[in-house]
Short mmCIF file of C-alpha atoms in Angstrom, two decimals:
data_model
loop_
_atom_site.label_atom_id
_atom_site.label_comp_id
_atom_site.label_asym_id
_atom_site.label_seq_id
_atom_site.Cartn_x
_atom_site.Cartn_y
_atom_site.Cartn_z
CA UNK R 1 0.01 -0.01 0.00
CA UNK R 2 1.25 3.44 -0.97
CA UNK R 3 0.46 6.31 1.37
CA UNK R 4 1.14 9.93 0.41
CA UNK R 5 0.94 12.69 3.03
CA UNK R 6 -0.52 15.47 0.88
CA UNK R 7 -0.63 18.01 3.69
CA UNK R 8 0.42 17.85 7.36
CA UNK R 9 -0.75 21.14 8.95
CA UNK R 10 -3.87 21.83 11.01
CA UNK R 11 -6.59 24.23 9.93
CA UNK R 12 -5.29 27.38 8.24
CA UNK R 13 -2.05 25.70 7.11
CA UNK R 14 1.45 26.92 7.84
CA UNK R 15 1.96 29.81 7.92
CA UNK R 16 -1.57 30.71 8.85
CA UNK R 17 -2.67 33.77 6.88
CA UNK R 18 -3.79 35.81 9.91
CA UNK R 19 -1.08 34.74 12.38
CA UNK R 20 2.05 36.67 13.21
CA UNK R 21 3.48 34.17 15.75
CA UNK R 22 7.19 33.48 15.79
CA UNK R 23 6.94 30.26 13.77
CA UNK R 24 4.71 31.80 11.08
CA UNK R 25 7.12 34.73 10.78
CA UNK R 26 10.06 32.39 10.36
CA UNK R 27 8.18 30.44 7.68
CA UNK R 28 7.46 33.63 5.78
CA UNK R 29 11.18 34.48 5.89
CA UNK R 30 11.92 31.08 4.28
CA UNK R 31 13.48 29.61 7.43
CA UNK R 32 10.91 26.83 7.78
CA UNK R 33 8.99 24.92 5.07
CA UNK R 34 5.37 25.81 4.55
CA UNK R 35 2.70 23.12 4.89
CA UNK R 36 -0.75 22.47 3.41
CA UNK R 37 -3.69 21.51 5.52
CA UNK R 38 -3.94 17.86 6.48
CA UNK R 39 -4.93 15.29 3.86
CA UNK R 40 -3.65 11.84 2.87
CA UNK R 41 -3.93 9.70 -0.28
CA UNK R 42 -3.73 5.90 -0.25
CA UNK R 43 -3.59 3.27 -2.99
CA UNK R 44 -3.29 -0.49 -3.12
CA UNK R 45 -2.29 -0.70 -6.78
CA UNK R 46 -0.85 2.73 -7.69
CA UNK R 47 -3.80 3.43 -9.99
CA UNK R 48 -6.84 3.82 -7.74
CA UNK R 49 -6.36 6.46 -5.05
CA UNK R 50 -8.53 7.33 -2.06
CA UNK R 51 -8.32 10.57 -0.13
CA UNK R 52 -8.48 10.60 3.67
CA UNK R 53 -10.15 13.95 4.29
CA UNK R 54 -10.36 16.70 1.65
CA UNK R 55 -8.79 19.91 2.88
CA UNK R 56 -9.42 23.33 1.23
CA UNK R 57 -5.90 22.91 -0.27
CA UNK R 58 -6.83 19.72 -2.13
CA UNK R 59 -6.36 21.11 -5.64
CA UNK R 60 -2.74 22.10 -5.11
CA UNK R 61 -2.10 18.91 -3.14
CA UNK R 62 -3.31 16.71 -5.98
CA UNK R 63 -1.39 18.77 -8.54
CA UNK R 64 1.79 18.30 -6.50
CA UNK R 65 1.42 14.49 -6.46
CA UNK R 66 2.22 13.08 -9.89
CA UNK R 67 0.52 9.76 -9.08
CA UNK R 68 -2.81 11.64 -8.75
CA UNK R 69 -2.50 13.50 -12.06
CA UNK R 70 -5.52 13.53 -14.33
CA UNK R 71 -5.63 11.23 -17.37
CA UNK R 72 -5.32 9.30 -19.56
CA UNK R 73 -8.63 10.59 -20.87
CA UNK R 74 -9.51 14.31 -20.88
CA UNK R 75 -11.68 13.94 -17.79
CA UNK R 76 -10.18 10.89 -16.12
CA UNK R 77 -8.78 10.94 -12.60
CA UNK R 78 -7.24 8.20 -10.41
CA UNK R 79 -9.08 9.64 -7.39
CA UNK R 80 -11.97 7.31 -6.56
CA UNK R 81 -13.39 8.94 -3.47
CA UNK R 82 -12.89 10.29 0.06
CA UNK R 83 -13.09 8.83 3.55
CA UNK R 84 -13.87 11.53 6.12
CA UNK R 85 -12.72 11.39 9.75
CA UNK R 86 -15.18 14.12 10.81
CA UNK R 87 -17.27 17.03 9.47
CA UNK R 88 -14.88 19.85 10.30
CA UNK R 89 -14.60 22.50 7.58
CA UNK R 90 -10.81 21.97 7.42
CA UNK R 91 -11.41 18.35 6.38
CA UNK R 92 -14.47 18.71 4.15
CA UNK R 93 -14.38 21.97 2.18
CA UNK R 94 -12.04 20.36 -0.36
CA UNK R 95 -15.05 18.31 -1.50
CA UNK R 96 -16.31 21.46 -3.25
CA UNK R 97 -13.03 21.63 -5.20
CA UNK R 98 -13.63 18.08 -6.43
CA UNK R 99 -17.08 19.02 -7.85
CA UNK R 100 -17.89 18.00 -11.41
CA UNK R 101 -16.24 14.61 -11.21
CA UNK R 102 -18.84 11.91 -11.50
CA UNK R 103 -19.05 8.74 -9.43
CA UNK R 104 -16.80 9.73 -6.54
CA UNK R 105 -17.69 7.96 -3.28
CA UNK R 106 -17.71 9.67 0.11
CA UNK R 107 -17.56 7.38 3.18
CA UNK R 108 -18.25 8.87 6.61
CA UNK R 109 -20.12 8.22 9.85
CA UNK R 110 -23.90 9.04 9.86
CA UNK R 111 -23.63 12.33 11.81
CA UNK R 112 -20.99 13.56 9.37
CA UNK R 113 -23.26 12.88 6.44
CA UNK R 114 -26.15 14.57 8.21
CA UNK R 115 -24.02 17.70 8.86
CA UNK R 116 -22.95 17.85 5.24
CA UNK R 117 -26.53 17.53 4.12
CA UNK R 118 -28.09 20.09 6.47
CA UNK R 119 -25.84 22.31 8.51
CA UNK R 120 -23.07 23.04 5.98
CA UNK R 121 -24.65 21.89 3.43
CA UNK R 122 -22.27 20.53 0.82
CA UNK R 123 -24.18 17.54 -0.38
CA UNK R 124 -26.95 19.46 -2.11
CA UNK R 125 -24.46 21.75 -3.77
CA UNK R 126 -22.25 18.95 -5.07
CA UNK R 127 -25.08 16.81 -6.31
CA UNK R 128 -26.05 19.60 -8.70
CA UNK R 129 -22.67 19.22 -10.46
CA UNK R 130 -22.28 15.47 -10.88
CA UNK R 131 -23.71 12.36 -9.22
CA UNK R 132 -21.75 11.11 -6.25
CA UNK R 133 -22.17 8.14 -3.93
CA UNK R 134 -22.69 9.14 -0.27
CA UNK R 135 -22.08 6.10 1.91
CA UNK R 136 -22.84 6.03 5.61
CA UNK R 137 -20.48 3.69 7.46
CA UNK R 138 -21.21 2.35 10.92
CA UNK R 139 -24.12 3.03 13.18
CA UNK R 140 -25.02 6.25 14.98
CA UNK R 141 -23.46 4.84 18.16
CA UNK R 142 -20.03 6.15 19.12
CA UNK R 143 -18.95 2.64 20.19
CA UNK R 144 -19.78 1.05 16.80
CA UNK R 145 -17.05 0.14 14.33
CA UNK R 146 -18.08 0.27 10.66
CA UNK R 147 -18.42 -2.83 8.59
CA UNK R 148 -15.39 -3.40 6.35
CA UNK R 149 -15.41 -1.31 3.19
CA UNK R 150 -13.96 -2.72 0.02
CA UNK R 151 -12.12 0.05 -1.83
CA UNK R 152 -11.18 -0.17 -5.47
CA UNK R 153 -7.49 -0.95 -5.76
CA UNK R 154 -7.61 -3.89 -3.34
CA UNK R 155 -7.82 -2.14 0.00
CA UNK R 156 -10.18 -2.68 2.93
CA UNK R 157 -11.16 0.17 5.29
CA UNK R 158 -12.98 0.47 8.59
CA UNK R 159 -13.97 3.61 10.51
CA UNK R 160 -13.46 3.51 14.28
CA UNK R 161 -15.17 6.12 16.52
CA UNK R 162 -12.63 8.04 18.60
CA UNK R 163 -14.47 11.18 19.71
CA UNK R 164 -17.75 13.08 20.03
CA UNK R 165 -16.62 16.66 19.29
CA UNK R 166 -19.02 18.25 16.78
CA UNK R 167 -17.98 21.07 14.48
CA UNK R 168 -18.78 24.63 15.56
CA UNK R 169 -21.19 25.20 12.72
CA UNK R 170 -23.58 22.55 14.02
CA UNK R 171 -25.99 24.49 16.19
CA UNK R 172 -27.43 21.67 18.29
CA UNK R 173 -25.18 18.57 17.90
CA UNK R 174 -26.52 15.27 19.01
CA UNK R 175 -24.72 13.82 22.02
CA UNK R 176 -23.20 10.39 22.23
CA UNK R 177 -22.64 9.92 18.48
CA UNK R 178 -19.36 9.34 16.58
CA UNK R 179 -18.55 12.78 15.21
CA UNK R 180 -14.87 11.84 14.97
CA UNK R 181 -13.42 8.64 13.58
CA UNK R 182 -10.04 7.06 12.92
CA UNK R 183 -9.59 5.27 9.58
CA UNK R 184 -7.93 1.86 9.45
CA UNK R 185 -6.92 0.75 5.97
CA UNK R 186 -5.49 -2.65 5.24
CA UNK R 187 -3.95 -4.27 2.18
CA UNK R 188 -5.17 -7.87 2.44
CA UNK R 189 -2.60 -9.06 -0.08
CA UNK R 190 0.33 -8.10 2.16
CA UNK R 191 -1.21 -7.67 5.62
CA UNK R 192 0.06 -4.10 5.82
CA UNK R 193 -2.30 -1.76 7.66
CA UNK R 194 -2.44 1.96 8.25
CA UNK R 195 -4.26 3.84 11.03
CA UNK R 196 -5.02 7.51 10.36
CA UNK R 197 -6.23 9.46 13.41
CA UNK R 198 -5.58 13.19 13.00
CA UNK R 199 -8.02 14.29 15.75
CA UNK R 200 -7.82 12.81 19.26
CA UNK R 201 -9.45 14.81 22.03
CA UNK R 202 -8.75 11.90 24.37
CA UNK R 203 -7.15 8.46 24.25
CA UNK R 204 -10.26 6.32 23.68
CA UNK R 205 -10.90 2.88 25.07
CA UNK R 206 -9.54 0.25 22.78
CA UNK R 207 -7.17 2.56 20.97
CA UNK R 208 -4.08 0.64 22.11
CA UNK R 209 -5.57 -2.53 20.65
CA UNK R 210 -6.30 -0.68 17.40
CA UNK R 211 -2.67 0.48 17.25
CA UNK R 212 -1.50 -3.06 17.84
CA UNK R 213 -3.48 -4.23 14.80
CA UNK R 214 -1.60 -2.04 12.27
CA UNK R 215 1.91 -1.64 10.94
CA UNK R 216 1.90 2.15 10.62
CA UNK R 217 0.02 4.89 12.47
CA UNK R 218 -0.35 8.59 11.53
CA UNK R 219 -1.77 10.33 14.54
CA UNK R 220 -2.75 13.69 15.97
CA UNK R 221 0.24 15.95 16.62
CA UNK R 222 -1.64 19.24 16.55
CA UNK R 223 -0.16 20.71 19.73
CA UNK R 224 3.08 19.85 21.42
CA UNK R 225 2.01 21.12 24.85
CA UNK R 226 -1.28 21.95 26.55
CA UNK R 227 -0.26 25.61 27.06
CA UNK R 228 1.24 26.18 23.63
CA UNK R 229 -1.65 27.89 21.86
CA UNK R 230 -2.41 30.34 24.68
CA UNK R 231 1.24 31.28 25.04
CA UNK R 232 1.72 31.82 21.28
CA UNK R 233 -1.34 34.09 20.90
CA UNK R 234 -0.94 35.63 24.41
CA UNK R 235 -4.37 34.52 25.53
CA UNK R 236 -4.72 32.48 28.71
CA UNK R 237 -8.18 31.40 27.60
CA UNK R 238 -6.87 29.66 24.48
CA UNK R 239 -5.67 26.10 24.79
CA UNK R 240 -5.57 22.74 23.08
CA UNK R 241 -8.34 21.39 25.31
CA UNK R 242 -10.77 23.76 23.64
CA UNK R 243 -9.75 22.53 20.24
CA UNK R 244 -10.27 18.82 20.81
CA UNK R 245 -6.67 17.61 20.60
CA UNK R 246 -4.48 15.77 23.11
CA UNK R 247 -0.99 17.34 23.40
CA UNK R 248 2.08 15.44 22.33
CA UNK R 249 4.06 16.04 25.56
CA UNK R 250 3.28 15.58 29.22
CA UNK R 251 2.34 12.56 31.30
CA UNK R 252 -1.03 12.21 29.56
CA UNK R 253 0.24 13.17 26.14
CA UNK R 254 0.36 10.99 23.05
CA UNK R 255 4.14 10.58 23.02
CA UNK R 256 4.07 8.66 26.29
CA UNK R 257 1.16 6.54 25.10
CA UNK R 258 2.77 5.79 21.74
CA UNK R 259 5.87 4.58 23.64
CA UNK R 260 3.82 1.48 24.46
CA UNK R 261 4.10 0.52 20.77
CA UNK R 262 7.82 0.56 19.99
CA UNK R 263 7.57 -1.86 17.06
CA UNK R 264 4.99 0.28 15.25
CA UNK R 265 5.98 2.92 12.69
CA UNK R 266 4.57 6.10 14.21
CA UNK R 267 4.19 9.53 12.62
CA UNK R 268 2.59 12.77 13.73
CA UNK R 269 0.48 15.01 11.50
CA UNK R 270 -2.03 17.89 11.72
CA UNK R 271 0.50 20.37 13.20
CA UNK R 272 -0.89 23.67 14.40
CA UNK R 273 1.05 26.73 13.31
CA UNK R 274 2.19 27.28 16.92
CA UNK R 275 3.73 23.80 17.30
CA UNK R 276 7.52 23.74 17.83
CA UNK R 277 7.64 20.41 16.00
CA UNK R 278 7.46 22.55 12.81
CA UNK R 279 11.07 23.46 13.50
CA UNK R 280 13.25 20.35 13.04
CA UNK R 281 15.99 21.99 15.06
CA UNK R 282 13.81 22.50 18.13
CA UNK R 283 14.19 20.64 21.40
CA UNK R 284 10.59 19.39 20.93
CA UNK R 285 11.49 17.80 17.55
CA UNK R 286 14.55 16.20 19.08
CA UNK R 287 12.49 14.72 21.92
CA UNK R 288 9.99 13.21 19.50
CA UNK R 289 12.74 11.80 17.22
CA UNK R 290 14.51 10.33 20.22
CA UNK R 291 11.28 8.55 21.09
CA UNK R 292 11.21 6.95 17.64
CA UNK R 293 8.26 8.96 16.29
CA UNK R 294 8.53 10.80 12.97
CA UNK R 295 7.61 14.36 12.04
CA UNK R 296 7.15 14.12 8.25
CA UNK R 297 6.95 16.97 5.80
CA UNK R 298 4.32 17.48 3.12
CA UNK R 299 4.71 15.08 0.22
CA UNK R 300 6.24 12.23 2.22
CA UNK R 301 5.39 8.81 0.78
CA UNK R 302 5.18 5.67 2.87
CA UNK R 303 4.99 2.02 1.89
CA UNK R 304 2.85 0.10 4.37
#
C-alpha cells in the first residue's frame, strides 16, 4: 500500500494567513517549510487512489502529487473517493473543489453525512454538479465500528469512533454519536495496515488494541503542549483542550502513550502553526525523534 501525506498542517495551514506568531514569521522568511492543511492519499495498486479527508488545499495537493495527475482521458482521474474522519470544515471543504467529477464515493459516519446535508450543506451543492455516492459507514453509536469497506485498488477500510466533538457550525449537535473517527486501511494481499487518526481529544478505550493491529500509524500531533496555543497568541483562555486535541508532551500526552508501541511505525500530523515540531532543530522535535516517532513533511510517501 502506498500512502502519500498530501498535507500535514492543522486548519489554516502553515503559515496561517492571519497569524504573526514566531513560527509563522520564520516560515514567511523562508527559514521553515510551509505546509498544506492535512490530507492523505492511499492506494493498493498505484492506479486507484482514495483521499483521507479533503482539505481546502486539495487542488494544489493533488497537482503536486504526480501519481494523482488527471488522465489518460481528458476527464479521467485516479481519485476514486474520500473517507472523512469528521465534518470539520478543514477536512471537508475540499469536497467542493472536487465538484464536477462523476461517481466519486464519500464514506463517513452518519452524523458527518447529516451535517454535510443540512448544517453546511455541501451535499446538495455537489449533487447539482455530478452524481456522487454518499455512503454512511457504521451506526449512529459512538462505540460502533463500521463494517469493512472494500475500496477499489484492493484495500479494505474500517472507521473507528474516537471522539464526540461536533464542528462549531452545528448548532445543536446530538450527544453520544461518533462525530470523529479514525480510519484503518488494510492491504489484504500483504497484511500491511495503516491507522489515520488526525483528531484525538482523548485516548479512547480500545485505541491501544487498534494500534496493535496495524503496521503504521499517523496520529494527531496538533499541539506539542497543553499551554502552547495560549502562550503563542498571548491569551490564557486559548488552549488545546478547547480545540479537541491531546498534546504530544506531558504525562497524559500522546508521546508517552505511543511509547507502548515501539515496534509500530509512528508519525505525527495535523501540526498547528504554533507547534515547535514545525522546527526540526527545536528541542521538541529532538524529543520526538529520540522517542522513535517521525515528524514528516508534506509530500512524504510511505510504503505500508
